[in-house]
Coordinates of C-alpha atoms in Angstrom, one line a residue:
M1 CA -85.8 -14.0 -21.5
A2 CA -87.5 -17.0 -19.9
R3 CA -90.6 -16.7 -17.8
M4 CA -90.9 -19.1 -14.9
T5 CA -91.4 -19.2 -11.2
M6 CA -88.6 -18.4 -8.8
A7 CA -88.5 -22.0 -7.6
Q8 CA -88.2 -23.2 -11.3
A9 CA -85.5 -20.7 -12.0
L10 CA -83.6 -21.8 -8.9
V11 CA -83.7 -25.4 -10.0
R12 CA -82.7 -24.6 -13.5
Y13 CA -79.7 -22.6 -12.3
M14 CA -78.6 -25.5 -10.0
I15 CA -78.7 -27.8 -13.1
A16 CA -76.5 -25.4 -15.1
Q17 CA -73.7 -25.6 -12.6
R18 CA -70.7 -27.9 -13.3
T19 CA -67.5 -28.8 -11.5
D20 CA -64.1 -29.7 -12.8
I21 CA -62.6 -32.7 -11.0
G22 CA -59.3 -33.8 -12.3
G23 CA -60.1 -32.7 -15.8
K24 CA -63.6 -34.4 -15.7
T25 CA -66.7 -32.2 -15.8
M26 CA -69.6 -33.3 -13.6
P27 CA -72.7 -31.7 -12.2
L28 CA -71.9 -29.5 -9.2
F29 CA -75.2 -30.5 -7.5
A30 CA -75.4 -34.2 -7.1
G31 CA -79.0 -34.0 -5.9
V32 CA -81.5 -32.5 -3.6
W33 CA -82.6 -34.0 -0.2
A34 CA -86.2 -33.2 0.3
I35 CA -88.9 -33.6 3.0
F36 CA -91.9 -31.7 1.7
G37 CA -94.4 -29.9 3.7
H38 CA -96.2 -26.6 4.2
G39 CA -93.8 -24.0 2.7
N40 CA -92.0 -25.9 0.0
V41 CA -94.2 -28.6 -1.5
A42 CA -96.2 -26.4 -3.8
G43 CA -93.4 -24.2 -5.0
L44 CA -90.0 -25.8 -5.0
G45 CA -91.6 -29.3 -4.9
E46 CA -93.3 -28.6 -8.2
A47 CA -90.1 -27.3 -9.7
L48 CA -88.1 -30.4 -8.6
Y49 CA -90.8 -32.7 -10.0
Q50 CA -90.5 -31.0 -13.4
N51 CA -86.7 -31.6 -13.4
R52 CA -86.6 -35.0 -11.6
D53 CA -84.9 -36.7 -14.5
T54 CA -82.1 -34.2 -14.5
L55 CA -81.6 -33.3 -10.9
P56 CA -82.0 -36.3 -8.5
V57 CA -84.4 -35.8 -5.5
L58 CA -83.9 -38.0 -2.5
R59 CA -86.4 -38.5 0.3
A60 CA -85.3 -38.8 3.8
H61 CA -87.0 -39.4 7.2
N62 CA -85.5 -36.6 9.3
E63 CA -84.4 -33.1 8.2
Q64 CA -81.3 -33.0 10.4
A65 CA -80.3 -36.5 9.1
M66 CA -80.7 -35.6 5.5
A67 CA -78.6 -32.5 5.9
H68 CA -76.0 -34.6 7.7
A69 CA -75.9 -36.9 4.7
A70 CA -75.4 -33.9 2.4
V71 CA -72.6 -32.6 4.6
A72 CA -70.9 -36.1 4.6
F73 CA -71.3 -36.3 0.9
A74 CA -69.5 -32.9 0.4
K75 CA -66.7 -34.1 2.9
A76 CA -66.3 -37.4 1.0
Q77 CA -66.1 -35.5 -2.3
R78 CA -63.5 -33.1 -0.8
R79 CA -65.8 -30.1 -1.2
R80 CA -65.8 -30.5 -5.0
R81 CA -69.5 -31.5 -5.4
I82 CA -72.4 -30.5 -3.1
M83 CA -76.0 -31.2 -2.4
A84 CA -79.0 -29.1 -1.4
C85 CA -81.6 -29.7 1.2
T86 CA -85.2 -28.4 1.2
T87 CA -87.7 -28.4 4.1
S88 CA -91.0 -26.9 5.1
I89 CA -91.3 -23.7 7.1
G90 CA -91.0 -24.1 10.9
P91 CA -90.0 -27.4 12.5
G92 CA -88.7 -28.8 9.3
A93 CA -86.4 -25.8 8.8
T94 CA -85.2 -25.6 12.5
N95 CA -84.5 -29.4 12.4
M96 CA -81.6 -28.6 9.9
V97 CA -80.0 -26.0 12.2
T98 CA -77.8 -28.5 14.0
A99 CA -76.6 -30.0 10.7
A100 CA -75.9 -26.4 9.5
A101 CA -73.7 -26.0 12.5
V102 CA -71.9 -29.2 11.6
A103 CA -71.2 -27.9 8.1
H104 CA -70.2 -24.5 9.4
V105 CA -67.6 -25.8 12.0
N106 CA -66.2 -28.3 9.5
R107 CA -66.0 -25.8 6.7
L108 CA -68.2 -28.0 4.4
P109 CA -70.6 -26.7 1.7
V110 CA -74.3 -27.5 1.6
L111 CA -77.1 -25.4 0.2
L112 CA -80.0 -25.2 2.6
L113 CA -83.4 -24.2 1.2
P114 CA -86.0 -23.9 4.0
G115 CA -89.4 -22.6 3.3
D116 CA -90.4 -19.3 4.9
V117 CA -93.4 -17.1 5.6
F118 CA -95.3 -15.1 3.1
A119 CA -93.4 -12.1 1.9
N120 CA -96.7 -10.3 1.3
R121 CA -97.8 -11.0 4.9
R122 CA -101.4 -11.3 3.9
P123 CA -102.2 -14.5 5.8
D124 CA -100.0 -13.6 8.8
P125 CA -99.5 -15.2 11.2
V126 CA -99.1 -18.3 9.0
L127 CA -98.9 -21.9 10.3
H128 CA -95.4 -22.4 11.9
H129 CA -94.9 -18.7 12.2
V130 CA -92.4 -17.8 14.9
E131 CA -93.5 -14.2 15.7
D132 CA -91.1 -11.7 17.1
F133 CA -93.2 -9.1 19.0
G134 CA -90.9 -6.3 17.9
D135 CA -89.7 -7.3 14.5
P136 CA -92.0 -8.8 11.8
T137 CA -89.1 -9.6 9.5
I138 CA -87.8 -12.3 11.9
T139 CA -88.8 -15.9 11.3
A140 CA -87.6 -19.3 12.5
N141 CA -85.0 -19.2 9.6
D142 CA -83.1 -16.5 11.3
C143 CA -81.8 -19.3 13.5
F144 CA -79.5 -20.1 10.5
H145 CA -77.7 -16.8 10.7
P146 CA -74.8 -17.8 13.0
V147 CA -74.4 -21.2 11.4
S148 CA -74.4 -20.1 7.7
R149 CA -71.5 -18.7 5.7
Y150 CA -74.0 -16.9 3.5
W151 CA -77.6 -16.2 4.4
D152 CA -80.5 -14.5 2.5
R153 CA -84.2 -14.3 2.7
I154 CA -85.7 -14.3 -0.9
T155 CA -88.7 -11.8 -0.8
R156 CA -88.8 -11.1 -4.5
P157 CA -88.3 -13.5 -7.4
E158 CA -85.5 -11.6 -9.1
Q159 CA -83.4 -11.6 -6.0
I160 CA -82.0 -15.0 -6.8
I161 CA -80.3 -13.6 -9.8
S162 CA -77.7 -12.0 -7.5
S163 CA -78.1 -14.1 -4.3
L164 CA -77.9 -17.6 -5.8
P165 CA -74.4 -17.1 -7.5
T166 CA -73.1 -15.5 -4.4
A167 CA -74.2 -18.5 -2.3
V168 CA -72.5 -20.9 -4.7
A169 CA -69.3 -18.8 -4.8
T170 CA -69.2 -18.7 -1.0
M171 CA -69.6 -22.4 -0.6
L172 CA -66.9 -23.2 -3.2
D173 CA -64.3 -20.7 -2.1
P174 CA -61.9 -22.8 0.0
A175 CA -61.4 -19.8 2.3
T176 CA -65.1 -19.4 3.0
A177 CA -66.4 -22.9 2.4
G178 CA -69.4 -23.8 4.5
P179 CA -73.2 -23.9 4.4
A180 CA -75.3 -21.3 2.5
T181 CA -78.9 -20.7 3.5
L182 CA -81.6 -19.2 1.2
A183 CA -84.9 -18.8 3.1
L184 CA -87.5 -19.1 0.4
C185 CA -90.8 -17.2 1.1
Q186 CA -93.5 -19.5 0.1
D187 CA -95.5 -17.1 -2.0
V188 CA -92.3 -15.9 -3.8
Q189 CA -91.5 -19.4 -4.7
V190 CA -94.5 -19.6 -7.0
E191 CA -94.2 -16.1 -8.4
A192 CA -93.2 -15.7 -12.1
Y193 CA -90.5 -13.5 -13.4
D194 CA -88.8 -12.9 -16.8
Y195 CA -85.3 -14.3 -16.1
P196 CA -82.4 -13.4 -18.5
D197 CA -81.2 -16.4 -20.5
D198 CA -77.6 -15.9 -19.4
F199 CA -78.6 -16.7 -15.8
F200 CA -79.0 -20.3 -17.0
A201 CA -75.8 -20.6 -19.0
L202 CA -73.6 -23.6 -18.2
K203 CA -70.8 -22.7 -15.8
T204 CA -67.9 -24.8 -14.7
H205 CA -66.4 -24.2 -11.3
R206 CA -62.7 -24.9 -10.6
L207 CA -60.9 -25.0 -7.4
R208 CA -59.1 -21.7 -6.7
R209 CA -55.5 -22.3 -5.8
S210 CA -53.9 -19.3 -4.2
A211 CA -50.1 -19.0 -4.1
P212 CA -48.3 -17.8 -1.0
D213 CA -47.1 -14.2 -0.5
A214 CA -43.4 -14.0 -1.2
D215 CA -42.6 -12.3 2.1
E216 CA -44.6 -14.8 4.2
L217 CA -42.8 -17.6 2.3
A218 CA -39.4 -16.2 3.0
V219 CA -40.1 -16.0 6.7
V220 CA -41.3 -19.6 6.8
V221 CA -38.4 -20.9 4.9
Q222 CA -36.1 -19.1 7.2
Q223 CA -37.7 -20.6 10.3
L224 CA -37.7 -24.2 8.9
K225 CA -34.1 -24.1 7.8
K226 CA -33.1 -23.2 11.4
A227 CA -35.3 -26.0 12.8
Q228 CA -33.7 -28.9 14.6
R229 CA -37.0 -30.6 15.7
P230 CA -39.7 -29.8 13.1
L231 CA -43.1 -31.4 13.1
L232 CA -45.8 -31.1 10.4
I233 CA -49.5 -31.4 11.4
A234 CA -51.7 -32.5 8.5
G235 CA -55.3 -31.2 8.7
G236 CA -58.4 -31.6 6.6
G237 CA -57.2 -28.9 4.2
V238 CA -54.6 -31.4 2.9
L239 CA -57.5 -33.6 1.7
Y240 CA -59.7 -30.8 0.4
S241 CA -56.8 -29.4 -1.6
D242 CA -56.0 -32.8 -3.1
A243 CA -52.6 -32.3 -1.6
T244 CA -51.9 -35.9 -0.4
E245 CA -49.4 -36.8 -3.1
V246 CA -47.6 -33.5 -2.6
L247 CA -47.6 -34.0 1.1
D248 CA -46.1 -37.5 0.5
A249 CA -43.3 -36.1 -1.7
F250 CA -42.7 -33.2 0.8
A251 CA -42.3 -35.6 3.7
R252 CA -40.0 -37.9 1.9
R253 CA -37.8 -35.1 0.5
H254 CA -37.4 -33.2 3.7
H255 CA -37.8 -36.0 6.3
I256 CA -40.3 -34.1 8.5
P257 CA -42.3 -36.3 10.9
I258 CA -46.1 -35.9 10.1
A259 CA -48.8 -36.0 12.7
E260 CA -52.5 -35.9 11.8
T261 CA -55.7 -34.3 13.1
Q262 CA -59.1 -36.0 13.0
A263 CA -59.9 -34.2 9.8
G264 CA -56.5 -34.9 8.3
K265 CA -56.2 -38.6 9.3
G266 CA -55.7 -40.8 6.2
S267 CA -53.9 -38.1 4.3
L268 CA -51.1 -40.6 4.3
A269 CA -51.3 -44.3 5.2
W270 CA -50.7 -45.2 8.8
N271 CA -47.4 -47.0 7.9
H272 CA -45.9 -44.2 5.8
P273 CA -42.2 -43.8 6.8
Q274 CA -42.7 -40.2 8.1
M275 CA -46.1 -40.8 9.8
V276 CA -46.2 -40.6 13.6
G277 CA -49.9 -40.8 14.1
A278 CA -52.7 -38.8 15.7
I279 CA -51.9 -35.7 17.7
G280 CA -53.4 -34.0 20.7
V281 CA -56.0 -35.1 23.3
T282 CA -56.8 -38.2 21.3
G283 CA -53.3 -38.6 20.0
S284 CA -50.5 -41.1 20.0
T285 CA -47.6 -41.1 22.4
A286 CA -45.3 -40.8 19.4
A287 CA -46.9 -37.6 18.0
N288 CA -47.4 -36.0 21.4
T289 CA -43.9 -36.6 22.6
L290 CA -42.5 -35.0 19.4
A291 CA -45.0 -32.1 19.6
A292 CA -43.8 -31.3 23.1
Q293 CA -40.1 -31.2 22.0
A294 CA -40.7 -29.6 18.6
D295 CA -39.0 -26.2 17.9
V296 CA -41.1 -25.6 14.8
I297 CA -44.6 -26.8 14.3
L298 CA -45.9 -26.5 10.7
G299 CA -49.7 -26.8 10.5
V300 CA -51.0 -27.5 7.0
G301 CA -54.8 -27.0 6.5
T302 CA -55.7 -27.2 10.2
R303 CA -57.3 -24.6 12.5
L304 CA -55.5 -26.0 15.5
Q305 CA -58.5 -26.5 17.7
D306 CA -58.3 -27.5 21.3
F307 CA -58.1 -31.2 20.8
T308 CA -55.2 -30.8 18.4
T309 CA -53.2 -28.6 20.7
A310 CA -54.2 -30.2 24.0
S311 CA -56.0 -26.9 24.8
R312 CA -52.8 -24.9 24.0
S313 CA -50.6 -27.0 26.3
L314 CA -48.9 -29.3 23.9
F315 CA -46.3 -27.0 22.2
V316 CA -44.2 -26.3 25.2
A317 CA -40.6 -26.3 24.0
D318 CA -38.7 -23.0 24.7
N319 CA -39.2 -20.5 21.8
A320 CA -41.2 -23.0 19.8
V321 CA -42.5 -21.4 16.6
V322 CA -45.9 -22.3 15.1
I323 CA -46.4 -21.8 11.3
Q324 CA -49.8 -22.0 9.8
L325 CA -50.0 -22.9 6.1
N326 CA -53.7 -22.3 5.5
I327 CA -56.0 -21.0 2.7
A328 CA -57.9 -18.9 5.3
A329 CA -56.2 -15.9 6.9
F330 CA -58.7 -16.3 9.7
D331 CA -57.0 -19.6 10.7
A332 CA -53.5 -18.7 9.6
V333 CA -52.9 -16.2 12.5
K334 CA -54.3 -18.4 15.3
H335 CA -51.9 -19.3 18.2
K336 CA -49.7 -16.3 17.3
S337 CA -48.6 -18.2 14.3
L338 CA -46.4 -17.2 11.4
P339 CA -49.0 -17.1 8.6
M340 CA -48.5 -18.5 5.1
V341 CA -51.9 -17.9 3.4
T342 CA -52.1 -20.3 0.5
D343 CA -53.7 -23.4 -0.9
A344 CA -52.2 -26.5 0.7
R345 CA -51.1 -28.2 -2.5
V346 CA -49.5 -25.1 -4.0
G347 CA -48.1 -24.0 -0.7
L348 CA -46.3 -27.3 -0.1
E349 CA -44.9 -27.4 -3.7
V350 CA -43.6 -23.8 -3.4
L351 CA -42.3 -24.4 0.1
S352 CA -40.5 -27.6 -1.0
H353 CA -38.9 -25.8 -3.9
A354 CA -37.6 -23.0 -1.6
L355 CA -36.3 -25.4 1.0
A356 CA -34.3 -27.2 -1.8
D357 CA -32.4 -30.1 -0.3
W358 CA -32.9 -29.1 3.4
Q359 CA -33.8 -32.0 5.6
A360 CA -34.6 -32.5 9.2
P361 CA -31.7 -33.8 11.3
Q362 CA -31.3 -37.5 11.2
T363 CA -31.3 -37.8 15.0
W364 CA -34.8 -36.3 15.0
I365 CA -36.1 -38.6 12.3
S366 CA -34.6 -41.7 14.0
Q367 CA -36.4 -40.6 17.2
A368 CA -39.7 -40.2 15.3
T369 CA -39.3 -43.6 13.7
S370 CA -38.5 -45.3 16.9
L371 CA -41.5 -43.7 18.8
H372 CA -43.9 -44.6 16.0
K373 CA -42.8 -48.2 16.0
T374 CA -43.2 -48.5 19.7
W375 CA -46.7 -46.9 19.4
Q376 CA -47.7 -49.3 16.7
D377 CA -46.7 -52.2 18.9
Q378 CA -48.9 -50.7 21.5
V379 CA -51.8 -50.4 19.1
T380 CA -51.5 -54.1 18.2
K381 CA -51.7 -55.0 21.9
I382 CA -54.5 -52.7 22.8
T383 CA -56.7 -53.8 19.9
A384 CA -56.2 -57.5 20.2
P385 CA -59.2 -59.5 21.2
S386 CA -59.5 -60.8 24.7
Q387 CA -61.7 -63.3 26.5
N388 CA -63.5 -60.7 28.6
D389 CA -67.3 -60.9 28.7
K390 CA -67.5 -57.3 27.4
P391 CA -64.8 -56.1 25.1
S392 CA -63.4 -52.6 25.0
D393 CA -64.2 -50.2 22.2
A394 CA -60.6 -50.5 21.1
Q395 CA -60.9 -54.3 20.7
V396 CA -64.1 -53.9 18.7
L397 CA -62.5 -51.3 16.3
G398 CA -59.4 -53.5 15.9
T399 CA -61.5 -56.3 14.7
V400 CA -63.5 -54.0 12.4
N401 CA -60.3 -52.5 11.1
A402 CA -59.0 -56.0 10.2
A403 CA -62.2 -56.8 8.3
A404 CA -62.4 -53.4 6.5
K405 CA -59.6 -53.8 4.1
D406 CA -58.0 -50.9 2.2
M407 CA -60.9 -49.7 0.1
A408 CA -63.3 -49.4 3.0
V409 CA -64.3 -46.2 4.8
V410 CA -64.9 -45.9 8.6
V411 CA -67.5 -43.3 9.6
C412 CA -68.1 -42.0 13.2
A413 CA -68.7 -38.8 15.0
A414 CA -69.2 -38.5 18.8
G415 CA -68.6 -40.0 22.2
G416 CA -65.6 -42.1 23.1
L417 CA -65.2 -43.8 19.8
P418 CA -63.7 -41.0 17.9
G419 CA -60.8 -40.8 20.4
E420 CA -60.2 -44.5 20.1
L421 CA -60.4 -44.4 16.3
H422 CA -58.1 -41.3 16.1
K423 CA -55.5 -43.1 18.2
L424 CA -55.8 -46.7 17.0
W425 CA -57.5 -47.0 13.5
R426 CA -54.9 -47.8 10.9
A427 CA -56.1 -45.7 8.0
S428 CA -55.1 -47.1 4.6
G429 CA -54.9 -43.7 2.9
P430 CA -57.0 -40.8 1.6
G431 CA -60.8 -41.3 1.9
S432 CA -60.5 -44.3 4.3
Y433 CA -61.3 -42.4 7.5
H434 CA -64.4 -40.1 7.9
L435 CA -64.9 -38.6 11.3
E436 CA -67.1 -35.6 12.1
Y437 CA -65.3 -34.2 15.2
G438 CA -65.3 -30.5 14.6
Y439 CA -68.8 -30.3 16.1
S440 CA -68.7 -33.9 17.6
C441 CA -72.4 -34.3 16.7
M442 CA -74.2 -37.3 18.1
G443 CA -76.6 -38.7 15.5
Y444 CA -74.3 -37.9 12.5
E445 CA -73.0 -41.4 12.2
I446 CA -75.6 -43.3 10.2
A447 CA -76.8 -40.4 8.2
G448 CA -73.2 -39.5 7.5
G449 CA -72.4 -43.0 6.4
L450 CA -75.3 -42.7 3.9
G451 CA -73.7 -39.5 2.4
V452 CA -70.4 -41.3 2.2
K453 CA -71.9 -44.2 0.4
L454 CA -73.7 -41.9 -1.9
A455 CA -70.4 -40.2 -2.8
D456 CA -68.7 -43.5 -3.7
P457 CA -70.9 -46.5 -3.9
S458 CA -67.9 -48.7 -4.8
R459 CA -66.5 -48.5 -1.3
E460 CA -67.7 -50.5 1.7
V461 CA -68.8 -48.1 4.5
F462 CA -68.4 -49.2 8.1
V463 CA -70.3 -47.0 10.5
M464 CA -69.3 -47.3 14.1
V465 CA -71.9 -45.9 16.5
G466 CA -72.6 -46.1 20.2
D467 CA -76.0 -47.0 21.5
G468 CA -76.5 -43.3 22.6
S469 CA -76.0 -41.9 19.2
Y470 CA -78.0 -44.7 17.6
L471 CA -81.0 -43.8 19.7
M472 CA -80.7 -40.2 18.8
M473 CA -80.8 -40.7 15.1
N474 CA -81.3 -44.0 13.2
S475 CA -84.1 -43.3 10.7
E476 CA -81.8 -43.2 7.7
I477 CA -81.2 -46.9 8.0
A478 CA -84.6 -47.1 6.3
T479 CA -83.4 -44.6 3.7
S480 CA -80.3 -46.5 3.0
V481 CA -82.3 -49.7 2.4
A482 CA -84.8 -47.8 0.2
L483 CA -82.0 -46.3 -1.9
G484 CA -79.9 -49.4 -2.2
L485 CA -77.0 -47.7 -0.4
K486 CA -75.6 -50.5 1.7
L487 CA -74.0 -49.7 5.1
I488 CA -72.4 -52.0 7.6
I489 CA -73.3 -50.5 11.0
V490 CA -71.6 -51.7 14.2
V491 CA -73.5 -50.7 17.3
L492 CA -71.4 -50.7 20.5
D493 CA -73.9 -50.9 23.3
N494 CA -72.4 -49.7 26.7
R495 CA -75.8 -48.8 28.1
G496 CA -75.7 -45.0 28.0
F497 CA -73.2 -42.3 27.5
G498 CA -70.1 -44.1 28.6
C499 CA -67.6 -41.5 27.5
I500 CA -69.3 -38.7 29.5
N501 CA -69.7 -41.0 32.4
R502 CA -65.9 -41.4 32.4
L503 CA -65.3 -37.7 32.0
Q504 CA -67.7 -37.0 34.9
Q505 CA -65.6 -39.2 37.2
G506 CA -62.3 -37.9 35.7
T507 CA -63.3 -34.4 36.9
G508 CA -64.0 -35.7 40.4
G509 CA -67.8 -36.1 40.0
K510 CA -69.9 -39.1 40.9
P511 CA -71.6 -41.2 38.2
F512 CA -74.9 -39.4 37.6
K513 CA -77.5 -39.9 34.9
N514 CA -75.2 -41.1 32.1
L515 CA -75.4 -44.8 32.2
L516 CA -78.7 -46.6 32.3
D517 CA -79.5 -48.6 35.4
A518 CA -81.3 -52.0 35.7
T519 CA -84.7 -50.2 35.8
A520 CA -84.2 -48.9 32.3
P521 CA -85.4 -51.1 29.4
F522 CA -82.8 -53.3 27.6
I523 CA -83.2 -52.2 24.0
D524 CA -83.3 -54.8 21.3
F525 CA -81.3 -52.9 18.7
T526 CA -81.4 -56.0 16.4
A527 CA -85.1 -56.1 16.2
H528 CA -85.3 -52.3 15.7
A529 CA -82.8 -52.4 12.8
Q530 CA -84.7 -55.3 11.3
S531 CA -87.9 -53.2 11.6
L532 CA -86.3 -50.6 9.4
G533 CA -85.4 -53.1 6.7
A534 CA -81.9 -54.0 7.6
V535 CA -80.5 -57.4 8.3
A536 CA -79.3 -57.5 11.8
E537 CA -77.8 -59.7 14.5
K538 CA -76.3 -59.5 18.0
V539 CA -73.0 -61.1 18.7
A540 CA -72.2 -62.6 22.1
G541 CA -68.7 -61.3 22.2
I542 CA -65.6 -60.3 20.3
V543 CA -64.9 -63.9 19.2
E544 CA -68.1 -63.9 17.2
L545 CA -67.5 -60.6 15.6
P546 CA -65.2 -61.5 12.6
A547 CA -67.8 -64.0 11.3
A548 CA -70.6 -61.6 11.7
L549 CA -68.6 -59.0 9.8
D550 CA -68.1 -61.5 7.0
R551 CA -71.9 -62.1 6.9
A552 CA -72.5 -58.3 6.9
K553 CA -70.2 -57.9 4.0
A554 CA -72.0 -60.6 2.0
A555 CA -75.4 -59.1 2.8
D556 CA -77.4 -57.6 0.0
R557 CA -78.5 -54.5 2.0
T558 CA -77.6 -52.5 5.1
A559 CA -76.4 -54.8 7.9
V560 CA -76.4 -54.0 11.6
I561 CA -74.2 -55.8 14.1
V562 CA -74.8 -55.2 17.9
I563 CA -72.2 -56.0 20.5
D564 CA -72.1 -55.2 24.2
T565 CA -69.0 -53.2 25.4
D566 CA -67.6 -52.2 28.7
P567 CA -68.4 -48.6 29.5
A568 CA -65.5 -48.2 32.0
I569 CA -62.7 -49.0 29.6
S570 CA -60.9 -46.5 27.4
T571 CA -57.4 -46.4 26.0
K572 CA -55.1 -44.9 28.6
E573 CA -52.0 -45.0 26.4
G574 CA -51.3 -41.8 24.4
G575 CA -53.5 -38.8 24.6
A576 CA -52.9 -35.4 26.2
W577 CA -54.6 -33.0 28.7
W578 CA -57.9 -31.4 27.7
D579 CA -59.2 -28.2 29.4
V580 CA -62.5 -29.3 31.1
A581 CA -63.3 -26.9 33.7
V582 CA -63.7 -28.2 37.3
P583 CA -65.6 -26.4 40.0
Q584 CA -63.6 -24.1 42.3
V585 CA -65.8 -25.0 45.2
S586 CA -67.4 -28.4 46.1
E587 CA -68.2 -30.5 49.1
L588 CA -66.8 -33.6 47.3
P589 CA -63.1 -34.3 48.2
S590 CA -62.8 -35.9 44.7
V591 CA -63.8 -32.6 43.0
Q592 CA -61.4 -30.7 45.3
A593 CA -58.6 -32.9 44.3
A594 CA -59.5 -32.7 40.6
R595 CA -59.5 -28.9 40.9
T596 CA -56.0 -28.9 42.3
A597 CA -54.8 -31.0 39.4
Y598 CA -56.7 -28.8 37.0
E599 CA -55.1 -25.6 38.2
A600 CA -51.7 -27.2 37.9
A601 CA -52.4 -28.3 34.3
Q602 CA -53.6 -24.8 33.4
K603 CA -50.1 -23.5 34.1
R604 CA -48.8 -25.3 31.0
Q605 CA -51.2 -23.4 28.7
K606 CA -49.8 -20.9 26.3
I607 CA -52.3 -18.1 25.7

């Protein structure tokens, strides 16, 4: 038995967890992000201090941002290593709720440890206490319920003996991966208990790889062998399962064209012989043309959200069959799919063996190859620099793509940039493309870049962020400088929310409150970034950008480059319909026309 406080026991348990990655054993928890305050500084803060040489503690400037960094770290580590985040009770805790939602939607593990009220209730109502008039057990941390895969409030010190292992198991199970929240009552954090020694025994976690059910496999094999126009959609599960090499072999053996979701982009290099590019609302002409003709769609590790399926309007071929190879049964049955519940790597291996020498028809492969070549020719033209005063986002990303080289990582999250990147960025392979687009969370970009850099300091990290997202969350520039985790941040300033301004007009509305007018201040992003410790400069146009990127790569710390862009321009080529509801009644003729077009588009949806 070992007598210690609950907080001390929690930290010691975390230190005892290991993970096996390719035969190499590493600490499961890479560290703890902490902003201390009332509710965690005296209890968990003391425990972390006592173990600071064993479990790294990182200080951030914003609770949401540090949790974004932890989420990005887990994504970059393919869910094999994780981080924890601790905050005070009250606003510190609720600041993390948005990041918890990011982790939940994207199925990424992070351990959230917010402080909570006193379990003994003696000083109630305590500072930061959100009181429910009819239920004294409710606190601000109940906000984490809908955005946590596992949630518990620790009201006695011995409760972590069962709750903490369950939280870890939930986060690491590929079928349930996501955030776990343990709300730590502040008096309980400091209470002592005699913990059993075996609670602190070293434990190594390994990725569970479930094989497919024989009957499900047989049905899938039968459907694929009948297919004349099959299309495989690679999702994030391909990366999380370390299935990229198996996917490569599967594609080459069976000659199936491969499209990619935002989360799956980079599973294979952009110029792989079976690659046809991004699919869906932000997809390539090649992938979307094939998707509309496909008679069998094989999703691998994707939940087929609306951007992937063009709001269920993309798979329109008569009697088209959707197959979902997915570790989660919850996802495998979506879209009336034939399910094949299995680990992506194991599933592809077993499926390839069962298909034997079967290949897609050569005419289909030739069509896919031709479409992809034509699309790449378009990409080259779209991303080429021009002499315009203000370049398009596509031209900026083309220049950054050329400077990034193969080992670099691009990071982005929200606005118009993810669509341009999904269509146009030429990903060099696994790990080179990091987009948070499950929740499309503005403010993720810089903090996420920090987490990516922490996961692999050897890679150059390029963060592409609009001025809107930059203004929402930029404080972790200072954190990156303090930690020596260099980022290259490219700020595309279009004076507001250009993406939503275009969407507003695309649905018949008038431009309204999205772009800043001449009365709004012109923000000096360069001076701001410099004030946070970064080196920064503003370029006059696209011609100056390559040299600025070279200077940023040579810089000894985080570098920020600012460039003005045109808010009206987005890539028209490629893409597919997206269901954005238009008012049934309006005085504006433009809205009336948009409604007519909307109702016509709805008829293509398969429910």
